[in-house]
GROMACS .gro file of C-alpha atoms in nm:
model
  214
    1UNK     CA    1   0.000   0.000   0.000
    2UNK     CA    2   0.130   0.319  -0.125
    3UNK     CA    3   0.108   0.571   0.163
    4UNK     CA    4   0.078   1.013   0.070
    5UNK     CA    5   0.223   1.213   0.299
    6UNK     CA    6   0.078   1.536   0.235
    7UNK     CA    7   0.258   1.853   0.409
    8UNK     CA    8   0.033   2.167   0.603
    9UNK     CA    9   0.070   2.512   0.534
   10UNK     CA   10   0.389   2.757   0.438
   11UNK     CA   11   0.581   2.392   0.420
   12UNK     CA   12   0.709   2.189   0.141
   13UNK     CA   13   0.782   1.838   0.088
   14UNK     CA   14   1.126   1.902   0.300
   15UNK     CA   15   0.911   1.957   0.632
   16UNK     CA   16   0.742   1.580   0.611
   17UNK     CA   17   1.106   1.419   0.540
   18UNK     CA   18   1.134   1.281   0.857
   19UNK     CA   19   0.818   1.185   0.887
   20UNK     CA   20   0.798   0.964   0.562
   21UNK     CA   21   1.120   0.800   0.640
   22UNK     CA   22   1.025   0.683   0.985
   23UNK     CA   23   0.705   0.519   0.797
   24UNK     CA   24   0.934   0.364   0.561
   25UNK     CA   25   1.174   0.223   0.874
   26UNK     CA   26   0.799   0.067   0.998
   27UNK     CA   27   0.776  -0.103   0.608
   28UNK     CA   28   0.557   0.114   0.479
   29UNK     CA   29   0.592   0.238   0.101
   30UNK     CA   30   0.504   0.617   0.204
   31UNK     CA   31   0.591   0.915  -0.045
   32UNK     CA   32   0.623   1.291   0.094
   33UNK     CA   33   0.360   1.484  -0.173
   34UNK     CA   34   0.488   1.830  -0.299
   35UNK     CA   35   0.192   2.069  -0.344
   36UNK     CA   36   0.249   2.262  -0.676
   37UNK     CA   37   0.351   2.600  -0.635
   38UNK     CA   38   0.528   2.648  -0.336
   39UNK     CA   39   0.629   2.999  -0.274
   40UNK     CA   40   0.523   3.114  -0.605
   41UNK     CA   41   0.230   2.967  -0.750
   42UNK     CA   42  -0.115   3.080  -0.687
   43UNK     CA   43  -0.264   2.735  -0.658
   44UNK     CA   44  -0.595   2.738  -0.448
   45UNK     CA   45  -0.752   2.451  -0.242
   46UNK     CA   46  -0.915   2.303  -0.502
   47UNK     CA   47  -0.609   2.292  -0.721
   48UNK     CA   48  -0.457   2.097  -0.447
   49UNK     CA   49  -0.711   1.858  -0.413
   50UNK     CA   50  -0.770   1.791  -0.735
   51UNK     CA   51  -0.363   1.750  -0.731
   52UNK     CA   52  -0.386   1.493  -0.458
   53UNK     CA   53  -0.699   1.300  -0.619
   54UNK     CA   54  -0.453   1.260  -0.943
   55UNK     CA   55  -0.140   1.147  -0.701
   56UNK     CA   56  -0.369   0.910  -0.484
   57UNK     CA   57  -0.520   0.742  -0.837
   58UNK     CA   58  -0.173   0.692  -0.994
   59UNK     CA   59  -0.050   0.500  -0.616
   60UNK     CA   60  -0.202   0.103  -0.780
   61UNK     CA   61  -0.397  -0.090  -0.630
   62UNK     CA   62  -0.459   0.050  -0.265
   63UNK     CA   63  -0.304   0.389  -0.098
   64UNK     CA   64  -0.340   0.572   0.186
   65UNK     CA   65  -0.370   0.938   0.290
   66UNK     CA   66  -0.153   1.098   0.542
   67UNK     CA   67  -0.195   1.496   0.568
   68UNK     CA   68  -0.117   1.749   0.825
   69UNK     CA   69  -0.275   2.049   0.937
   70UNK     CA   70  -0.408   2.191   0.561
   71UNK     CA   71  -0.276   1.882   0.408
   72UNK     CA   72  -0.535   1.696   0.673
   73UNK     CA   73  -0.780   1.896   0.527
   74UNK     CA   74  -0.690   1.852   0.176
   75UNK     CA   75  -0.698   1.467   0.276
   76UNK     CA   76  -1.018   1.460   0.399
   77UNK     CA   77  -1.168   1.659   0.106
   78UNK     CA   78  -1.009   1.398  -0.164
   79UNK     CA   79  -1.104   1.117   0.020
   80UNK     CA   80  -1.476   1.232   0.075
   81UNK     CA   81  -1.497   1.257  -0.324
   82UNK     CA   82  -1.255   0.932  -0.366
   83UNK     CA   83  -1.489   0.731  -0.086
   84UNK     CA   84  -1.650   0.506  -0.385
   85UNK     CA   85  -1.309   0.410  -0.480
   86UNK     CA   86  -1.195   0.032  -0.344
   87UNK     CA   87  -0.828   0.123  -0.382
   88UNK     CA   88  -0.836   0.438  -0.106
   89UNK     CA   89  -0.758   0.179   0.199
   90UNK     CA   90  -0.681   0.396   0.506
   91UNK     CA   91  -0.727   0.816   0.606
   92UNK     CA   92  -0.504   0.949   0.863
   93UNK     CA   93  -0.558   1.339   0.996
   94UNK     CA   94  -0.323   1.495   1.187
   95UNK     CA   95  -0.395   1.807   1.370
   96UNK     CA   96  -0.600   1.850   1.083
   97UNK     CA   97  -0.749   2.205   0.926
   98UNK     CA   98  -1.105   2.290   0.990
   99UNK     CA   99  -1.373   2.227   0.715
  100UNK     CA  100  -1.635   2.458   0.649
  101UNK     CA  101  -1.857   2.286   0.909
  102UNK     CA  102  -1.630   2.371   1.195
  103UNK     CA  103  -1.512   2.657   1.337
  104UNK     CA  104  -1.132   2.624   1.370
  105UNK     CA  105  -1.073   2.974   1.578
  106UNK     CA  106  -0.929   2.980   1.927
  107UNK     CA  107  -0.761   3.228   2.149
  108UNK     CA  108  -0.419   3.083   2.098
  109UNK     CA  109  -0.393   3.111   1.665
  110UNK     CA  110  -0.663   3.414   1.634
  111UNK     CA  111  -0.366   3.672   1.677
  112UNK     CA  112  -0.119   3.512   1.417
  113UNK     CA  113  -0.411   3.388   1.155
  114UNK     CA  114  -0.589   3.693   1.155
  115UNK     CA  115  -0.304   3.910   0.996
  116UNK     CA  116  -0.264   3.643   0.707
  117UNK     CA  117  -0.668   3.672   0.636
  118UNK     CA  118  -0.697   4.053   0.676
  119UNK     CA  119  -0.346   4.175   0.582
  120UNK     CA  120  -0.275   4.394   0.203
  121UNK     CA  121  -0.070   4.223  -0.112
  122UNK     CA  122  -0.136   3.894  -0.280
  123UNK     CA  123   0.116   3.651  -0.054
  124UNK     CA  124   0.157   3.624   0.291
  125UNK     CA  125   0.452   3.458   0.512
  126UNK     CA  126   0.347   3.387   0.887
  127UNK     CA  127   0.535   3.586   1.099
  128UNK     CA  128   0.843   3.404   1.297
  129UNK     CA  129   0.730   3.425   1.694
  130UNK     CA  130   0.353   3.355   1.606
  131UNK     CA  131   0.460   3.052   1.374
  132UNK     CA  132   0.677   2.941   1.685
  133UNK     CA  133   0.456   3.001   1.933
  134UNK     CA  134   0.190   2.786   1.742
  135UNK     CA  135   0.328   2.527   1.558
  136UNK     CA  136   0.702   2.465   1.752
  137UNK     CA  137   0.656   2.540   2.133
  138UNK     CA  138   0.786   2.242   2.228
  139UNK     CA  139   1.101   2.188   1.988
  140UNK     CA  140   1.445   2.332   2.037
  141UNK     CA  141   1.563   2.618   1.908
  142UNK     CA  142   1.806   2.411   1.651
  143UNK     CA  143   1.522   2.262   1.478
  144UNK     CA  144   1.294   2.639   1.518
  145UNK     CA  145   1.563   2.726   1.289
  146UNK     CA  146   1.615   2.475   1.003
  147UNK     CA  147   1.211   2.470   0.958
  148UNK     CA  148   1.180   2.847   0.996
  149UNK     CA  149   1.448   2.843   0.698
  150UNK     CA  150   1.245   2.651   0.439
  151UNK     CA  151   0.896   2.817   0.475
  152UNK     CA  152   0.727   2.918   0.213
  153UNK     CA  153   0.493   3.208   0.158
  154UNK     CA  154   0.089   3.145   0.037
  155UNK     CA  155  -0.139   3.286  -0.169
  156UNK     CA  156  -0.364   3.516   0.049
  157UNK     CA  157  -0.690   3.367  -0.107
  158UNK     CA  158  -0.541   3.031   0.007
  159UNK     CA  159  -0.495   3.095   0.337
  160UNK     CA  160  -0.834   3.282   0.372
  161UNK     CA  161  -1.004   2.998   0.183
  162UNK     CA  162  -0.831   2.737   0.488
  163UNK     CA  163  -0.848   3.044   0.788
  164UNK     CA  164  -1.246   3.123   0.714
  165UNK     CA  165  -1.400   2.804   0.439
  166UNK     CA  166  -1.740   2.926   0.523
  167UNK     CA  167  -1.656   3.229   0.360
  168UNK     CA  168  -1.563   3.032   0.021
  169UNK     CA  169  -1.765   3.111  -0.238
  170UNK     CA  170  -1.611   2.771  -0.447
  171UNK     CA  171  -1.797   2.575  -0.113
  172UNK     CA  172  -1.444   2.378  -0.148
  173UNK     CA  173  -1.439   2.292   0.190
  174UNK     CA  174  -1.753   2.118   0.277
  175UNK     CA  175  -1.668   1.757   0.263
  176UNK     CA  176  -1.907   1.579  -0.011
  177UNK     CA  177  -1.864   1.221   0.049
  178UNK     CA  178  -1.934   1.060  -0.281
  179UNK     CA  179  -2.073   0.724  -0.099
  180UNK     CA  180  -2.048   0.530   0.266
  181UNK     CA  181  -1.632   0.535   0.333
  182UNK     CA  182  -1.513   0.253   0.264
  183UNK     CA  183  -1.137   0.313   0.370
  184UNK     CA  184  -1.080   0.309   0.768
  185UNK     CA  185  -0.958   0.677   0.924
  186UNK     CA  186  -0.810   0.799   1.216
  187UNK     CA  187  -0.808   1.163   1.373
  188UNK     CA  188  -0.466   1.266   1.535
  189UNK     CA  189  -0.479   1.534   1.758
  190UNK     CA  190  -0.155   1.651   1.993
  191UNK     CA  191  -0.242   1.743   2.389
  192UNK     CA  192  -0.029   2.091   2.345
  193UNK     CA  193  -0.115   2.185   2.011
  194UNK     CA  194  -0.222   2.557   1.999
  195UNK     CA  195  -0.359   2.562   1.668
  196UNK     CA  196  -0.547   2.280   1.590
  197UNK     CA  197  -0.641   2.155   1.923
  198UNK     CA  198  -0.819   1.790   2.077
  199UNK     CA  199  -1.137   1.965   2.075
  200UNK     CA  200  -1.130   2.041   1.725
  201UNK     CA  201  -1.003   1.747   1.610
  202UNK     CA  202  -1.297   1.554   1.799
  203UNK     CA  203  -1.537   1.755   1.626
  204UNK     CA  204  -1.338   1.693   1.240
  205UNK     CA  205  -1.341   1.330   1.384
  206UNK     CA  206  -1.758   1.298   1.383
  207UNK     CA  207  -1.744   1.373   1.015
  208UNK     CA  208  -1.606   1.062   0.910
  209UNK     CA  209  -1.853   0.775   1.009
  210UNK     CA  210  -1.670   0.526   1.223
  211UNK     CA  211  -1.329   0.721   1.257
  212UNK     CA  212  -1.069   0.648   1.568
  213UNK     CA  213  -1.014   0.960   1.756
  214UNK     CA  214  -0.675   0.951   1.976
   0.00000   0.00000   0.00000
């Protein structure tokens, strides 16, 4: 079973690296998946799920979906319209982005998403201290470093279209599951995460009939 890593926001390929090889140390045959555009494309959500639907076809004969934070969410949107499709085996979310059904603001990321939705020009790069503070509180500063290195900026509409999906005006976040899932999913959610916290990620769980929450 082919497994697609799919990286989150402002990240590349480079930021799920370790990630894929400690999958492939466990025998799995998982692939880090580069979103098209990074730091200079304006590729929306859709593009990047229609991307992901063409990966996850071209895996053979069974594959599995791996995606954190907005690559969670661009998971879960490909497999809701892939659901009819025997070869999608297994969904895994972690600290997955909100869908349009849920509201993904807190206390914690309102200060440092906010600029990114409101802010003027086309691209946006989240600032270093409210990336840290959200996403790395708990990593050393060595590692702060190398990741804070390879971000990318996003297209503005991008980020709003993840930030606020009710606002959408494609819809492209509403999860439209094309028939009962037939591939098994789990919901990954980390006890100090700031920005996509257990709460939310119970609530993203209940979407998916008969997912494992942990």
């Amino acid at each position: 079973m082919k497994v697609l890593v799919v990286h989150g926001m402002f990240c590349t390929g480079r930021h799920t690296a370790a990630l894929v090889a400690g999958l492939c140390r466990e025998g799995l045959d998982a692939v880090g998946i580069e979103l098209p555009g990074r730091g200079e494309g304006e590729f929306g959500l859709r593009d990047h799920v229609e991307f992901l639907k063409e990966q996850a076809g071209a895996a053979g004969e069974s594959a599995a979906l791996l995606g954190h934070s907005m690559g969670g969410l661009i998971c879960l949107l490909a497999a809701a319209e892939l659901a009819d499709r025997p070869w999608l085996r297994k969904l895994a979310l972690m600290g997955c982005a909100p869908p349009a059904t849920v509201n993904g603001f807190n206390l914690a990321n309102l200060p440092a998403v906010l600029p990114a939705v409101i802010g003027p020009g086309s691209r946006h790069l989240m600032a270093r201290r409210p990336y840290e503070r959200l996403f790395m509180n708990r990593q050393d500063a060595e590692l702060r470093l190398r990741v804070r290195r390879e971000l990318v900026s996003e297209p503005r509409a991008l980020i709003r279209s993840i930030a606020l999906p009710a606002l959408d005006r494609g819809a492209v976040a509403h999860p439209r599951f094309a028939c009962e899932p037939r591939f098994e999913s789990i919901v990954l959610a980390g006890a100090g995460d700031r920005s996509t916290p257990p709460g939310l990620q119970r609530s993203i769980a209940k979407l998916l009939p008969g997912a494992r929450y942990e």
